[in-house]
Every structure is written in structure tokens, then in C-alpha cells.
Coordinates of C-alpha atoms and ligand atoms in Angstrom, one line a residue:
M16 CA 105.7 -66.3 1.4
V17 CA 106.4 -69.7 3.0
L18 CA 103.9 -68.9 5.7
V19 CA 101.2 -68.1 3.2
L20 CA 101.8 -71.3 1.4
L21 CA 101.6 -73.2 4.6
I22 CA 98.2 -71.7 5.4
V23 CA 96.9 -72.5 2.0
L24 CA 98.1 -76.1 2.4
V25 CA 96.4 -76.5 5.7
T26 CA 93.1 -75.1 4.4
F27 CA 93.2 -77.4 1.5
L28 CA 93.8 -80.5 3.6
S29 CA 90.2 -81.4 4.4
L30 CA 89.5 -83.8 7.3
N31 CA 89.0 -86.6 4.9
D32 CA 92.4 -86.0 3.5
L33 CA 93.8 -86.2 7.0
L34 CA 92.1 -89.5 7.4
E35 CA 93.6 -90.7 4.2
T36 CA 97.0 -89.6 5.3
V37 CA 96.6 -92.0 8.2
A38 CA 95.4 -94.8 6.0
A39 CA 98.2 -94.1 3.5
R40 CA 100.8 -95.4 6.0
D41 CA 99.3 -98.7 5.3
P42 CA 96.9 -98.6 2.4
T43 CA 95.1 -101.7 3.5
L44 CA 93.5 -101.2 6.9
T45 CA 92.4 -98.5 9.3
V46 CA 91.3 -100.6 12.3
I47 CA 91.7 -104.2 13.3
I48 CA 89.2 -105.3 15.9
V49 CA 90.2 -108.2 18.1
G50 CA 87.2 -110.3 19.1
A51 CA 83.7 -110.6 17.7
G52 CA 81.6 -110.6 20.8
M53 CA 78.9 -108.0 21.4
S54 CA 81.3 -105.2 22.0
G55 CA 83.6 -106.0 19.1
I56 CA 80.6 -106.2 16.7
S57 CA 79.1 -103.0 18.1
T58 CA 82.5 -101.2 17.7
A59 CA 82.8 -102.3 14.1
K60 CA 79.3 -101.2 13.3
T61 CA 79.9 -97.8 14.8
L62 CA 83.1 -97.4 12.9
S63 CA 81.4 -98.5 9.7
D64 CA 78.5 -96.0 10.3
A65 CA 81.1 -93.3 10.7
G66 CA 82.6 -94.1 7.3
I67 CA 85.5 -96.2 8.5
K68 CA 84.8 -99.3 6.5
N69 CA 88.4 -100.4 6.1
I70 CA 88.2 -102.7 9.1
L71 CA 89.1 -106.3 9.9
I72 CA 87.6 -108.3 12.7
L73 CA 89.8 -111.2 14.0
E74 CA 87.9 -113.7 16.2
G75 CA 89.7 -116.6 18.0
T76 CA 86.7 -119.0 18.0
D77 CA 84.7 -120.3 15.1
R78 CA 81.7 -118.0 15.8
I79 CA 80.6 -114.5 16.7
G80 CA 78.8 -113.6 20.0
G81 CA 81.4 -114.7 22.7
P82 CA 79.5 -115.8 25.8
I83 CA 76.2 -115.1 24.2
K84 CA 76.0 -118.7 23.0
K85 CA 73.5 -121.3 22.5
T86 CA 74.0 -125.1 22.5
K87 CA 72.0 -128.2 22.0
F88 CA 71.2 -129.9 25.2
S89 CA 69.0 -133.1 25.0
G90 CA 67.5 -131.8 21.8
L91 CA 66.8 -128.3 23.3
S92 CA 68.4 -125.0 22.4
V93 CA 69.8 -123.6 25.7
E94 CA 72.0 -120.7 26.6
V95 CA 75.4 -121.7 28.1
G96 CA 76.3 -118.0 28.7
A97 CA 74.2 -114.9 29.0
N98 CA 70.5 -115.9 29.4
W99 CA 68.6 -112.8 30.5
V100 CA 67.9 -109.4 29.2
E101 CA 68.5 -107.6 32.5
G102 CA 67.1 -104.2 33.2
V103 CA 63.7 -103.9 31.7
N104 CA 60.5 -101.8 32.3
G105 CA 62.4 -98.8 33.7
K106 CA 62.6 -95.2 32.8
E107 CA 65.0 -95.8 29.9
V108 CA 64.8 -98.6 27.4
N109 CA 67.6 -101.1 27.4
P110 CA 68.9 -101.3 23.8
I111 CA 69.1 -105.1 24.0
W112 CA 65.4 -105.2 24.9
T113 CA 64.6 -103.1 21.8
M114 CA 66.6 -105.5 19.6
A115 CA 65.1 -108.6 21.3
N116 CA 61.6 -107.3 20.6
H117 CA 62.5 -106.2 17.1
I118 CA 63.7 -109.7 16.1
G119 CA 60.9 -111.3 18.1
L120 CA 63.1 -113.2 20.4
K121 CA 61.2 -115.5 22.8
T122 CA 61.6 -114.2 26.3
Y123 CA 60.0 -115.1 29.6
Y124 CA 59.5 -112.7 32.5
S125 CA 61.4 -114.0 35.6
D126 CA 59.1 -113.8 38.6
Y127 CA 61.2 -114.0 41.8
D128 CA 58.4 -112.8 44.1
H129 CA 57.4 -116.3 45.2
L130 CA 60.8 -117.3 46.6
P131 CA 59.6 -117.1 50.2
A132 CA 57.2 -119.9 49.5
N133 CA 59.9 -122.0 47.7
T134 CA 62.9 -122.0 50.0
Y135 CA 64.2 -125.4 50.9
K136 CA 66.0 -126.4 54.1
H137 CA 69.4 -128.1 54.1
M138 CA 67.9 -131.5 54.8
G139 CA 64.6 -131.0 53.0
G140 CA 61.2 -129.5 53.4
V141 CA 60.5 -125.8 52.7
Y142 CA 60.8 -123.1 55.3
E143 CA 57.4 -121.9 56.7
K144 CA 56.5 -119.0 54.4
S145 CA 56.1 -116.4 57.2
I146 CA 59.6 -117.2 58.5
A147 CA 61.2 -117.1 55.1
Q148 CA 59.3 -113.9 54.2
K149 CA 60.7 -112.3 57.3
A150 CA 64.3 -113.2 56.3
Y151 CA 63.7 -111.9 52.8
D152 CA 62.3 -108.6 54.2
T153 CA 65.3 -108.2 56.5
A154 CA 67.6 -108.8 53.5
D155 CA 65.7 -106.1 51.5
G156 CA 66.1 -103.7 54.5
I157 CA 69.8 -104.2 54.7
S158 CA 70.2 -103.8 51.0
E159 CA 68.3 -100.5 51.2
F160 CA 70.6 -99.5 54.1
S161 CA 73.6 -100.3 51.9
K162 CA 72.2 -98.2 49.0
N163 CA 71.8 -95.3 51.4
L164 CA 75.2 -95.7 52.8
S165 CA 76.7 -96.0 49.4
V166 CA 75.1 -92.7 48.3
A167 CA 76.3 -91.0 51.5
L168 CA 79.8 -92.3 51.2
T169 CA 80.1 -91.2 47.6
S170 CA 78.7 -87.7 48.2
E171 CA 81.2 -87.3 51.1
R172 CA 83.9 -88.6 48.8
K173 CA 84.8 -91.4 51.2
E174 CA 86.8 -94.4 50.3
D175 CA 84.9 -97.5 48.9
I176 CA 84.0 -100.4 51.1
S177 CA 82.7 -103.9 50.4
I178 CA 79.1 -104.8 50.5
L179 CA 79.9 -107.1 53.5
A180 CA 81.5 -104.2 55.4
S181 CA 78.2 -102.3 54.8
Q182 CA 76.2 -105.2 56.2
R183 CA 78.5 -105.2 59.3
L184 CA 77.8 -101.5 59.7
G185 CA 74.1 -102.2 59.4
S186 CA 74.5 -104.9 62.1
H187 CA 73.3 -107.6 59.9
V188 CA 75.8 -110.1 58.5
P189 CA 74.0 -113.1 57.0
S190 CA 75.0 -116.2 59.0
T191 CA 72.2 -118.8 59.1
P192 CA 71.7 -121.1 56.0
L193 CA 68.5 -119.2 55.2
E194 CA 70.2 -115.8 55.4
M195 CA 73.2 -116.9 53.5
A196 CA 71.1 -118.4 50.7
I197 CA 69.1 -115.1 50.4
D198 CA 72.4 -113.2 50.4
Y199 CA 73.7 -115.3 47.6
Y200 CA 70.6 -114.7 45.6
T201 CA 70.8 -111.0 46.2
Y202 CA 74.5 -110.5 45.3
D203 CA 76.4 -113.5 44.0
Y204 CA 73.7 -114.5 41.6
E205 CA 74.0 -111.0 40.1
F206 CA 77.7 -110.3 40.3
G207 CA 79.2 -113.8 40.3
E208 CA 81.2 -113.0 43.4
P209 CA 80.4 -112.7 47.1
P210 CA 79.7 -109.4 49.0
R211 CA 83.1 -109.7 50.7
V212 CA 84.9 -108.7 47.5
T213 CA 82.2 -106.6 45.7
S214 CA 82.4 -102.8 45.7
L215 CA 79.6 -101.1 47.6
Q216 CA 79.9 -97.8 45.8
N217 CA 79.8 -99.1 42.3
T218 CA 77.1 -101.7 42.7
E219 CA 74.6 -100.3 45.1
P220 CA 72.5 -98.9 43.6
L221 CA 73.1 -100.6 40.3
P222 CA 72.8 -98.4 37.2
T223 CA 71.4 -101.3 35.2
F224 CA 68.3 -101.5 37.5
T225 CA 68.0 -97.8 38.3
N226 CA 68.2 -96.7 34.6
F227 CA 66.6 -99.6 32.7
G228 CA 64.3 -101.1 35.3
E229 CA 64.5 -104.0 37.7
D230 CA 62.9 -106.7 35.6
L231 CA 64.6 -109.6 34.0
Y232 CA 63.5 -111.6 30.9
F233 CA 64.9 -115.1 30.3
V234 CA 65.7 -115.9 26.7
A235 CA 64.6 -119.3 25.4
D236 CA 64.5 -119.2 21.6
S237 CA 65.8 -121.8 19.1
R238 CA 67.7 -119.0 17.3
G239 CA 69.6 -118.3 20.5
Y240 CA 70.3 -115.1 22.5
E241 CA 73.2 -114.7 20.1
S242 CA 70.8 -113.6 17.4
V243 CA 70.9 -110.1 18.9
V244 CA 74.7 -110.1 18.0
H245 CA 73.9 -111.3 14.5
Y246 CA 71.2 -108.6 14.2
V247 CA 73.9 -105.9 14.9
A248 CA 76.5 -107.6 12.6
K249 CA 74.2 -108.0 9.6
Q250 CA 73.6 -104.2 9.6
F251 CA 77.1 -103.6 8.3
L252 CA 78.5 -107.0 7.2
T253 CA 77.7 -108.6 3.9
T254 CA 75.4 -111.6 4.0
N255 CA 74.4 -114.2 1.3
K256 CA 70.9 -115.0 0.3
A257 CA 70.6 -117.5 3.2
G258 CA 71.4 -114.7 5.6
D259 CA 74.8 -116.0 6.5
I260 CA 77.6 -113.5 7.0
I261 CA 80.1 -113.9 4.2
D262 CA 81.9 -110.6 4.6
P263 CA 85.7 -111.0 4.2
R264 CA 86.2 -108.4 6.9
L265 CA 85.2 -110.9 9.5
K266 CA 87.8 -113.7 10.0
L267 CA 87.0 -116.6 12.4
N268 CA 89.5 -119.0 14.0
K269 CA 92.1 -116.2 14.2
A270 CA 93.6 -116.2 17.6
V271 CA 95.6 -113.0 18.1
T272 CA 98.8 -113.7 19.9
E273 CA 100.8 -110.5 19.4
I274 CA 100.1 -106.8 19.0
Q275 CA 103.0 -104.5 18.1
Y276 CA 102.3 -100.8 18.3
S277 CA 104.2 -97.7 17.5
R278 CA 103.7 -94.1 16.5
S279 CA 103.1 -95.1 12.9
G280 CA 100.7 -98.0 13.2
V281 CA 100.0 -101.5 14.5
V282 CA 101.0 -105.0 13.5
V283 CA 98.7 -107.8 14.6
K284 CA 99.9 -111.5 14.5
T285 CA 97.7 -114.5 14.8
E286 CA 98.4 -118.1 15.9
D287 CA 98.3 -119.4 12.4
G288 CA 101.2 -117.2 11.4
S289 CA 99.2 -114.4 9.6
V290 CA 100.3 -110.8 10.0
Y291 CA 98.0 -107.9 9.6
K292 CA 98.9 -104.2 9.6
A293 CA 96.6 -101.3 10.4
A294 CA 96.6 -97.7 11.6
Y295 CA 94.8 -98.7 14.9
V296 CA 93.7 -101.8 16.8
M297 CA 90.7 -102.2 19.1
V298 CA 91.0 -105.0 21.6
S299 CA 87.7 -106.4 22.9
A300 CA 89.1 -109.5 24.7
S301 CA 87.7 -109.9 28.3
V302 CA 89.6 -108.6 31.3
G303 CA 90.2 -112.2 32.1
V304 CA 92.0 -112.7 28.9
L305 CA 93.9 -109.4 29.3
Q306 CA 95.1 -110.8 32.7
T307 CA 96.8 -113.7 30.9
K308 CA 99.6 -113.7 28.4
L309 CA 97.5 -114.9 25.4
I310 CA 98.1 -111.6 23.7
N311 CA 101.7 -110.3 23.8
F312 CA 101.9 -106.6 23.6
V313 CA 105.0 -105.2 22.0
P314 CA 106.2 -103.0 23.7
D315 CA 104.7 -104.1 27.0
L316 CA 101.6 -102.2 28.1
P317 CA 102.6 -99.4 30.5
A318 CA 102.4 -100.0 34.2
W319 CA 99.3 -97.8 34.8
K320 CA 97.4 -99.9 32.3
L321 CA 98.5 -103.2 33.7
L322 CA 97.7 -102.1 37.2
A323 CA 94.2 -101.1 36.1
I324 CA 93.6 -104.4 34.3
Y325 CA 95.0 -106.6 37.0
Q326 CA 93.0 -104.8 39.7
F327 CA 89.7 -105.7 38.1
D328 CA 87.9 -109.0 38.7
M329 CA 86.6 -111.6 36.3
S330 CA 84.0 -113.6 38.0
V331 CA 83.1 -117.3 37.5
Y332 CA 79.4 -117.9 37.4
T333 CA 78.4 -121.4 36.4
K334 CA 74.9 -122.3 35.2
I335 CA 74.2 -126.0 35.0
F336 CA 71.4 -127.6 33.0
L337 CA 70.0 -130.9 34.0
K338 CA 67.5 -133.3 32.4
F339 CA 65.4 -135.9 34.2
P340 CA 63.2 -138.8 33.1
H341 CA 60.3 -137.1 34.9
K342 CA 59.4 -134.2 37.1
F343 CA 59.7 -134.5 40.9
W344 CA 59.5 -130.8 41.7
P345 CA 56.4 -128.5 41.9
T346 CA 55.2 -126.8 38.8
G347 CA 52.5 -124.2 38.1
N348 CA 52.3 -120.5 38.9
G349 CA 54.8 -119.2 41.3
T350 CA 57.1 -122.2 41.4
E351 CA 59.7 -121.3 38.7
F352 CA 62.4 -120.3 41.0
F353 CA 63.4 -122.1 44.2
I354 CA 66.2 -121.7 46.7
Y355 CA 68.3 -124.3 48.6
A356 CA 69.7 -123.2 51.9
H357 CA 72.8 -125.4 52.6
E358 CA 75.0 -124.9 55.6
K359 CA 77.8 -124.1 53.3
R360 CA 77.2 -120.8 51.7
G361 CA 76.6 -120.9 47.9
Y362 CA 76.2 -124.7 47.7
Y363 CA 73.9 -125.1 44.7
P364 CA 71.6 -122.3 46.0
I365 CA 69.5 -121.0 43.1
W366 CA 67.2 -123.3 41.1
Q367 CA 64.9 -122.8 38.2
Q368 CA 62.5 -125.3 36.7
L369 CA 62.1 -124.7 33.0
E370 CA 58.6 -126.0 32.4
N371 CA 57.4 -122.7 30.9
Q372 CA 60.3 -122.4 28.5
Y373 CA 60.7 -126.1 27.6
P374 CA 57.3 -127.8 28.3
G375 CA 57.6 -131.5 29.0
A376 CA 61.4 -131.5 28.8
N377 CA 61.8 -132.1 32.6
C378 CA 64.7 -129.6 32.8
L379 CA 66.3 -127.8 35.8
L380 CA 68.8 -125.0 35.8
V381 CA 71.1 -124.5 38.9
T382 CA 73.6 -121.8 39.6
Q383 CA 76.9 -122.3 41.3
Q384 CA 80.2 -120.4 41.4
P385 CA 83.2 -122.7 40.7
E386 CA 82.9 -124.8 37.6
S387 CA 84.1 -127.9 39.5
A388 CA 80.4 -128.8 40.1
T389 CA 79.7 -132.6 39.7
K390 CA 76.6 -134.6 39.0
A391 CA 77.0 -136.5 42.2
E392 CA 77.0 -133.4 44.4
I393 CA 73.9 -132.1 42.5
M394 CA 72.0 -135.3 42.9
E395 CA 72.8 -135.3 46.6
V396 CA 71.4 -131.8 47.0
L397 CA 68.3 -132.7 45.0
R398 CA 67.8 -135.8 47.2
N399 CA 68.1 -133.6 50.3
M400 CA 65.3 -131.4 48.9
F401 CA 63.0 -134.0 47.2
G402 CA 63.7 -137.3 48.8
K403 CA 65.8 -140.4 48.2
N404 CA 63.6 -141.9 45.4
I405 CA 64.1 -139.3 42.7
P406 CA 65.7 -140.5 39.4
D407 CA 69.2 -139.6 38.4
A408 CA 69.7 -136.9 35.8
T409 CA 69.9 -138.4 32.3
D410 CA 71.9 -135.5 31.0
I411 CA 73.9 -132.6 32.5
L412 CA 75.6 -129.6 31.0
I413 CA 78.3 -127.7 32.9
P414 CA 79.8 -124.9 30.8
K415 CA 83.5 -124.2 31.4
W416 CA 84.1 -120.5 30.9
W417 CA 87.0 -120.1 33.3
S418 CA 89.2 -122.8 31.7
D419 CA 88.5 -121.4 28.2
R420 CA 91.5 -119.3 27.2
F421 CA 89.3 -116.9 25.2
Y422 CA 87.3 -116.0 28.2
K423 CA 89.0 -116.9 31.5
G424 CA 85.8 -116.4 33.5
T425 CA 82.3 -115.2 32.8
F426 CA 82.0 -111.4 33.3
S427 CA 83.7 -108.6 35.2
N428 CA 82.8 -107.7 38.7
W429 CA 83.7 -104.4 40.3
P430 CA 86.1 -105.0 43.2
I431 CA 86.5 -102.8 46.3
G432 CA 88.5 -99.6 46.0
V433 CA 88.7 -99.3 42.2
T434 CA 87.7 -95.7 41.6
R435 CA 86.2 -94.3 38.5
Y436 CA 89.7 -92.9 37.8
E437 CA 91.3 -96.3 37.8
Y438 CA 88.4 -97.8 36.0
D439 CA 88.7 -95.2 33.2
Q440 CA 92.3 -96.4 32.7
I441 CA 91.0 -99.9 31.7
R442 CA 89.3 -98.2 28.7
A443 CA 92.0 -95.6 28.0
P444 CA 93.9 -96.2 24.8
V445 CA 97.6 -96.8 24.8
G446 CA 98.9 -95.0 21.7
R447 CA 97.2 -96.7 18.8
V448 CA 95.9 -99.6 20.9
Y449 CA 92.2 -99.0 21.9
F450 CA 90.1 -101.0 24.3
T451 CA 86.5 -102.1 24.5
G452 CA 84.4 -104.8 26.1
E453 CA 81.8 -105.0 28.9
H454 CA 84.6 -104.3 31.4
T455 CA 85.0 -100.9 29.8
S456 CA 81.4 -99.9 30.0
E457 CA 80.9 -96.8 32.0
H458 CA 77.8 -97.9 33.9
Y459 CA 77.0 -101.4 32.8
N460 CA 80.0 -103.7 33.2
G461 CA 79.1 -107.4 33.3
Y462 CA 76.1 -107.2 31.0
V463 CA 75.2 -107.7 27.3
H464 CA 73.9 -104.1 27.1
G465 CA 77.2 -103.0 28.8
A466 CA 79.2 -104.7 26.0
Y467 CA 77.0 -103.2 23.3
L468 CA 77.2 -99.6 24.7
A469 CA 80.9 -99.9 25.4
G470 CA 81.5 -100.9 21.8
I471 CA 79.8 -97.7 20.7
D472 CA 81.7 -95.5 23.2
S473 CA 85.1 -97.0 22.4
A474 CA 84.5 -96.6 18.7
N475 CA 83.7 -93.0 19.2
I476 CA 86.9 -92.4 21.1
L477 CA 88.8 -93.9 18.2
I478 CA 86.8 -92.0 15.6
K479 CA 87.6 -88.7 17.3
C480 CA 91.3 -89.6 16.8
A481 CA 91.2 -91.1 13.4
K482 CA 88.9 -88.6 11.8
W483 CA 89.3 -85.4 13.8
K484 CA 92.8 -85.8 15.1
L485 CA 91.5 -85.5 18.7
C486 CA 93.7 -88.1 20.1
T487 CA 94.0 -87.1 23.8
Y488 CA 91.7 -89.0 26.1
N489 CA 90.9 -87.4 29.4
V490 CA 90.6 -89.8 32.3
N491 CA 88.0 -88.8 34.9
P492 CA 89.8 -87.1 37.8
K493 CA 90.7 -89.4 40.7
R494 CA 88.2 -88.1 43.3
D495 CA 85.4 -87.6 40.8
I496 CA 83.5 -90.7 42.0
N497 CA 80.4 -88.6 42.7
L498 CA 79.9 -87.9 38.9
N499 CA 79.9 -84.3 40.0
A500 CA 80.3 -82.2 36.9
N501 CA 82.1 -79.5 38.9
A502 CA 84.7 -81.6 40.5
T503 CA 88.1 -79.9 40.2
R504 CA 90.9 -81.6 38.4
T505 CA 94.4 -81.7 39.8
S506 CA 97.0 -81.6 37.1
N507 CA 98.4 -84.8 38.5
D508 CA 95.2 -86.6 37.7
L509 CA 94.9 -85.2 34.3
T510 CA 98.3 -85.9 32.9
Y511 CA 99.1 -89.3 34.3
W512 CA 98.5 -91.2 31.1
Q513 CA 98.5 -88.3 28.8
L514 CA 102.2 -87.9 29.6
H515 CA 102.8 -91.4 28.6
E516 CA 100.8 -90.9 25.4
K517 CA 103.0 -87.9 24.7
Q518 CA 106.2 -89.9 25.2
L519 CA 104.9 -92.5 22.8
R520 CA 104.1 -90.0 20.1
E521 CA 107.5 -88.2 20.4
Ligands
FAD3 C1 77.7 -117.8 32.1 C2 77.4 -116.3 31.7 C3 76.2 -115.8 32.1 C4 75.9 -114.5 31.8 N1 74.6 -114.0 32.0 C5 74.3 -112.8 31.5 C6 72.9 -112.4 31.5 O1 72.0 -113.1 31.9 N2 72.6 -111.1 31.1 C7 73.6 -110.3 30.6 O2 73.2 -109.1 30.3 N3 74.9 -110.6 30.6 C8 75.2 -111.9 31.0 N4 76.5 -112.3 30.9 C9 77.5 -111.3 30.5 C10 77.6 -111.0 29.0 O3 77.4 -112.2 28.2 C11 78.9 -110.4 28.6 O4 79.1 -109.2 29.5 C12 79.0 -109.9 27.2 O5 78.5 -110.9 26.3 C13 80.5 -109.7 26.9 O6 80.7 -109.1 25.6 P1 82.2 -108.6 25.2 O7 82.1 -108.2 23.8 O8 82.6 -107.6 26.2 O9 83.1 -109.8 25.4 P2 83.2 -111.2 24.6 O10 81.9 -111.5 24.1 O11 84.0 -112.1 25.4 O12 84.1 -110.7 23.4 C14 85.5 -111.0 23.2 C15 85.7 -111.8 22.0 O13 87.1 -111.9 21.8 C16 87.4 -113.2 21.5 N5 88.8 -113.3 21.8 C17 89.4 -113.4 23.1 N6 90.7 -113.4 23.0 C18 91.0 -113.4 21.7 C19 92.2 -113.4 20.9 N7 93.4 -113.5 21.6 N8 92.2 -113.4 19.6 C20 91.0 -113.3 18.9 N9 89.8 -113.3 19.6 C21 89.8 -113.3 20.9 C22 86.5 -114.1 22.3 O14 86.3 -115.4 21.7 C23 85.2 -113.3 22.2 O15 84.4 -113.6 21.1 C24 76.8 -113.6 31.2 C25 78.1 -114.2 30.8 C26 78.3 -115.5 31.1 C27 79.6 -116.1 30.6
NAG4 C1 67.1 -94.9 53.0 O1 66.9 -93.6 52.6 C2 65.5 -93.3 52.4 C3 65.5 -91.9 51.8 O2 66.3 -91.0 52.5 C4 64.8 -93.4 53.7 O3 63.4 -93.1 53.5 C5 64.9 -94.8 54.2 O4 64.3 -94.9 55.5 C6 66.4 -95.2 54.3 N1 66.4 -96.7 54.6 C7 67.3 -97.2 55.4 C8 67.1 -98.7 55.7 O5 68.2 -96.6 56.0
NAG5 C1 48.9 -118.1 36.5 O1 49.2 -116.7 36.5 C2 48.7 -116.0 35.4 C3 49.2 -114.6 35.5 O2 49.4 -114.1 36.8 C4 47.2 -116.1 35.3 O3 46.7 -115.4 34.2 C5 46.8 -117.6 35.3 O4 45.4 -117.7 35.3 C6 47.4 -118.4 36.4 N1 47.2 -119.8 36.2 C7 46.9 -120.6 37.2 C8 46.7 -122.0 36.9 O5 46.7 -120.2 38.4
NAG6 C1 78.3 -76.5 38.6 O1 78.6 -75.1 38.7 C2 77.7 -74.3 38.0 C3 78.2 -72.8 38.1 O2 78.9 -72.6 39.3 C4 76.3 -74.4 38.6 O3 75.3 -73.6 38.0 C5 75.9 -75.9 38.5 O4 74.6 -76.1 39.2 C6 76.9 -76.8 39.1 N1 76.6 -78.2 38.8 C7 76.7 -79.2 39.7 C8 76.4 -80.6 39.2 O5 77.1 -79.0 40.9

């Protein structure tokens, strides 16, 4: 009799009821999302589309978009963070490219093909084109060698190595100023860190380029690159007649300082003393932030999780805008990008003149790693290239992402020796605490599209649990770096974090 009753009960409890049981623990909220960058917004939209509308987004700064951020510079709208839609014109369409076109964002194809004619020597004058061309071709060759080696190592299930180690194996370690400048352009300009610390297996070949295409489009639009984030946000958040987001489920200036989690739910505290309760929390703060103590997890995150987070790298990539009274650099077709080959590797190496994007504004953009750049250093470099008589910059913008407590760097870079298994642990939930962000993207870490796609993926993992009670998350087996569908799992691999999860639930 009892048994029959039980069966009846179970049949009558629809999945929606189950969801409500979860929400009933705290009638107010199902999910709190920490951070309103691209991944946080894309998570929230995915939850909302799945019927989970009982959400609250807490953002520490006074805006949405994170490092997709415009600012005014000498009357122009420039991007202090992400600037390019990267990965265009390939076999698959980059979702950010689709959005950019949909909203009519002004973008400019970045043509790097003319670099060999625009590469400057340390003390001025450009390299003879044929000499430079040869160096660029050699660098292309070694890069192809690295791709081949990476594929081979992966299929043989060998340990990861750095890009530099691969260059050594290929008997070509960049050492002259020209070679080092090209090397910086090839790797540091993309990953924000040098080949010495960058994973070969996870960056060569790079899924962004192989899947979405090798082309880059530079965004220069007065609405800002961040309008793609607004575009996603406005599909599920309420706006007023002027188009501003007024939805109470988005709260700005709410720095999360503590996340308590237990079997029954989560409690999230913000710096201003507010306390919010929910069934789940989704943390989208950067891996740089997770490596600091800004958010205090109670209890502490388990060791496997901390290990995964601390192993990953947050790079620092500094783009500096400069304005001059007049132009002293070449303009016209094939001159947009130029390279400076200093004896010191990575010393203000990549330059872009922005005449196409901002006609008549006399602006340059230079890329450099530490944010300790100074106007004096930059002027010295420019005088080396263009002579003593050029005018001083009248305005300079050096964004500081590393020293900002909400970012602690610019984007994640895949370090040597972190396998797919350990990488999966960065995304893996800990009880009711879920994780998203570009650093959790399966194939596209470090990019706007990575953040967008990661938001969708992490939301789907949470939805499976909240809606369908499928709360176990399988981490890819340790040796499964070849994405081989038939790789065998060892029980050890499978249960490492599931065990922990079980302990938590008991
Ligand atoms: C200088 C620079 C150049 C770049 N160039 C490109 C490019 O050209 N092309 C490209 O595709 N990508 C580029 N990127 C990378 C791209 O911008 C990021 O990968 C992406 O925007 C990250 O989105 P996210 O949601 O993962 O993280 P974020 O946008 O950082 O989202 C996290 C959010 O959480 C907030 N937050 C953090 N801590 C807390 C807290 N404790 N409480 C509340 N809120 C908190 C942050 O303010 C932020 O809004 C660049 C990035 C930088 C910085
Ligand atoms: C890389 O592999 C391809 C395809 O196997 C081959 O054609 C090419 O010569 C290789 N390149 C280098 C530099 O090893
Ligand atoms: C510049 O290049 C574009 C496209 O390649 C071409 O249409 C245009 O005529 C060129 N302009 C000059 C001044 O050479
Ligand atoms: C996996 O194994 C199945 C059956 O043994 C086989 O048909 C399939 O091709 C294999 N897939 C891969 C990626 O090796």
C-alpha cells in the first residue's frame, strides 16, 4: 500500500513541481549571477530562455560588458578592452560576427599582409622588404612546424610543451630584433604572454581560427563594441522607451564579497552589506579575480578547484592610444599596421595608425605587455622610428586592467601542461556554485565569443540540475586530450570531483 502511494506521488510530481520544490527553499530566487560581462549576460539569457526567470545579476562596476568597454579619448569613442571580432570568414560563423552585423556595428578588416614592408629597425628606417619578407616566411614555417608537432604529440598522447620548446625542436628560436618582433606579433599579440609560457597543444592550431576563420575585424563605432553585450541583454531584460535597461534583476555597483554554499542553497553578500539568497549561484568573475580573495567562499573551495584556478594564467595585454597634433607616419593602402624591432623583445612592437577608423584624428595605437608603459618611453620609440623632430603626443590613454580588482588582467592564456581534464575542473560546479566566463570556454578561452559561448554552456549545465535533477557533471578523462570519443575512462578520473560532490550532498 505504502509502495503504491509512493509511486503515485512520484508520477504526480512533474518536473516543474520539482523545480518549484527547489525554489520553495527560498521563494525569492533560483539563480544569482555574479558579473554582467558577456558570459554573465549570456548565462542569464540562456536561463531565462529555459524558463528560469527568477534570477538576479550582481555586477561590481557601474555598467555591463566587463572588458568590452568604450571610452572617450580626445573626443573619439575608442575601445579600452576588446577591439576585434576575431575568427571571421571561416567554415563556421562566429556568433559575435553575426550580432555585430545584425546591429550594424562599424568594423574594419585588419590587413596584416603588408607588415614586411612596414617593419622598423631599432634605430630607425625600415628593413628592406625582401629581408623582412624572408623573416616572416621563416616564422610562418616554424609556426606550421609547431602545428604539426602539436597534432602529433596530441595523437600520441604525449605531455604538453611550450611553444618555445617547439621552436627549439624546430631549430629556430627567434633571437634577432627582427625575429623577436615577428615572434611577438605571432604569439604575444594574440595570447598576451610569450611562447615560453604558452601551451603548444592548446593553442596550435587555435580553434578560433580553424573553426571561425583567420580574419580579424577592428570595431570602431560610437556605440562601442559593448553594444553586442547590450544586444544580448535586451533580449531578456526589460528596457524603457529610450532603450535603457531598467530591469530590477540587474543590479550594478554590487561587489560580491562572500558566497556561502550548502546543500540547501546559497547566500551571497555584497560590499554594501546586502544579503541575497538563492538556490544556485553562477560565478562569472575572471580567473584573475578568482585567484584573489575578493570573493570569500564559505566553506573554502575544495583543493582540486583551487588547484585548477591557480594553475591557469591571466595575461596582461596593454593597448595604448595616442593622439598627435599632426601625422608623421605613412598613410594610405597597406600602411595600417607597422612593427618596431627593438633589441629588447616586446618593447612597443605592434603599431596601428587609425586613419581609416578615425580620419583626421591623428591617432596611433600601440600594444605592449606590462601596464607600466610611459609616454616618455613611447616618444623615444617613435623618435627612433620617425626622427627627432616629431611632436609630442597631446593625449595618451593607458588602460589599467591588471590593477583593477574586478579584472586582475586582461584575458586568460593557456599555460603549459594544463590538460583538458584540469581545464574542465575550472568550469566544474562545486555543489550549488557554478562557474562561467571566457576561461571556462571549451575551445575559445580569451575571446568575446568564448565568453558568449561559455555562458550558454554553463547555463545548460545548471539547467540540467535545476530542471532535470541531473546534477552530476562529468569531467573529461585525464588523458582525453585528443578529443577522442572512444578514450577509456579510468574510475579514478571520473570520480575525483564527483566524490567531493557526493560528500557535499550527504
Ligand atoms: C585589453 C583587452 C583586449 C581584448 N581584446 C580582445 C579582442 O580583440 N577580441 C576578443 O574577442 N576578445 C578580446 N579580449 C577578451 C574579451 O574581452 C574577454 O574574453 C571577455 O569580454 C570576457 O568576458 P567574461 O564574461 O568572461 O568576463 P568579464 O567580462 O570580466 O565578466 C566578469 C564581470 O564580473 C564583474 N565582477 C568581477 N568580480 C566581481 C565581484 N566580486 N562582484 C561583482 N561583480 C564582479 C566584472 O566587473 C565583470 O563585469 C580583450 C580583453 C582585454 C581586457
Ligand atoms: C606539416 O604537415 C603538412 C601535412 O602533413 C605537410 O604538408 C607540411 O610539409 C608540414 N610542414 C612542416 C613545416 O613540417
Ligand atoms: C586601396 O585598396 C583598395 C582595396 O584593395 C582599392 O580599392 C583602392 O583603390 C586602393 N586605393 C589606393 C589609393 O590605392
Ligand atoms: C569509436 O568506436 C566505434 C566502435 O568501436 C567506431 O565505430 C568509431 O569510429 C570510433 N570513433 C573514434 C572517434 O575513434
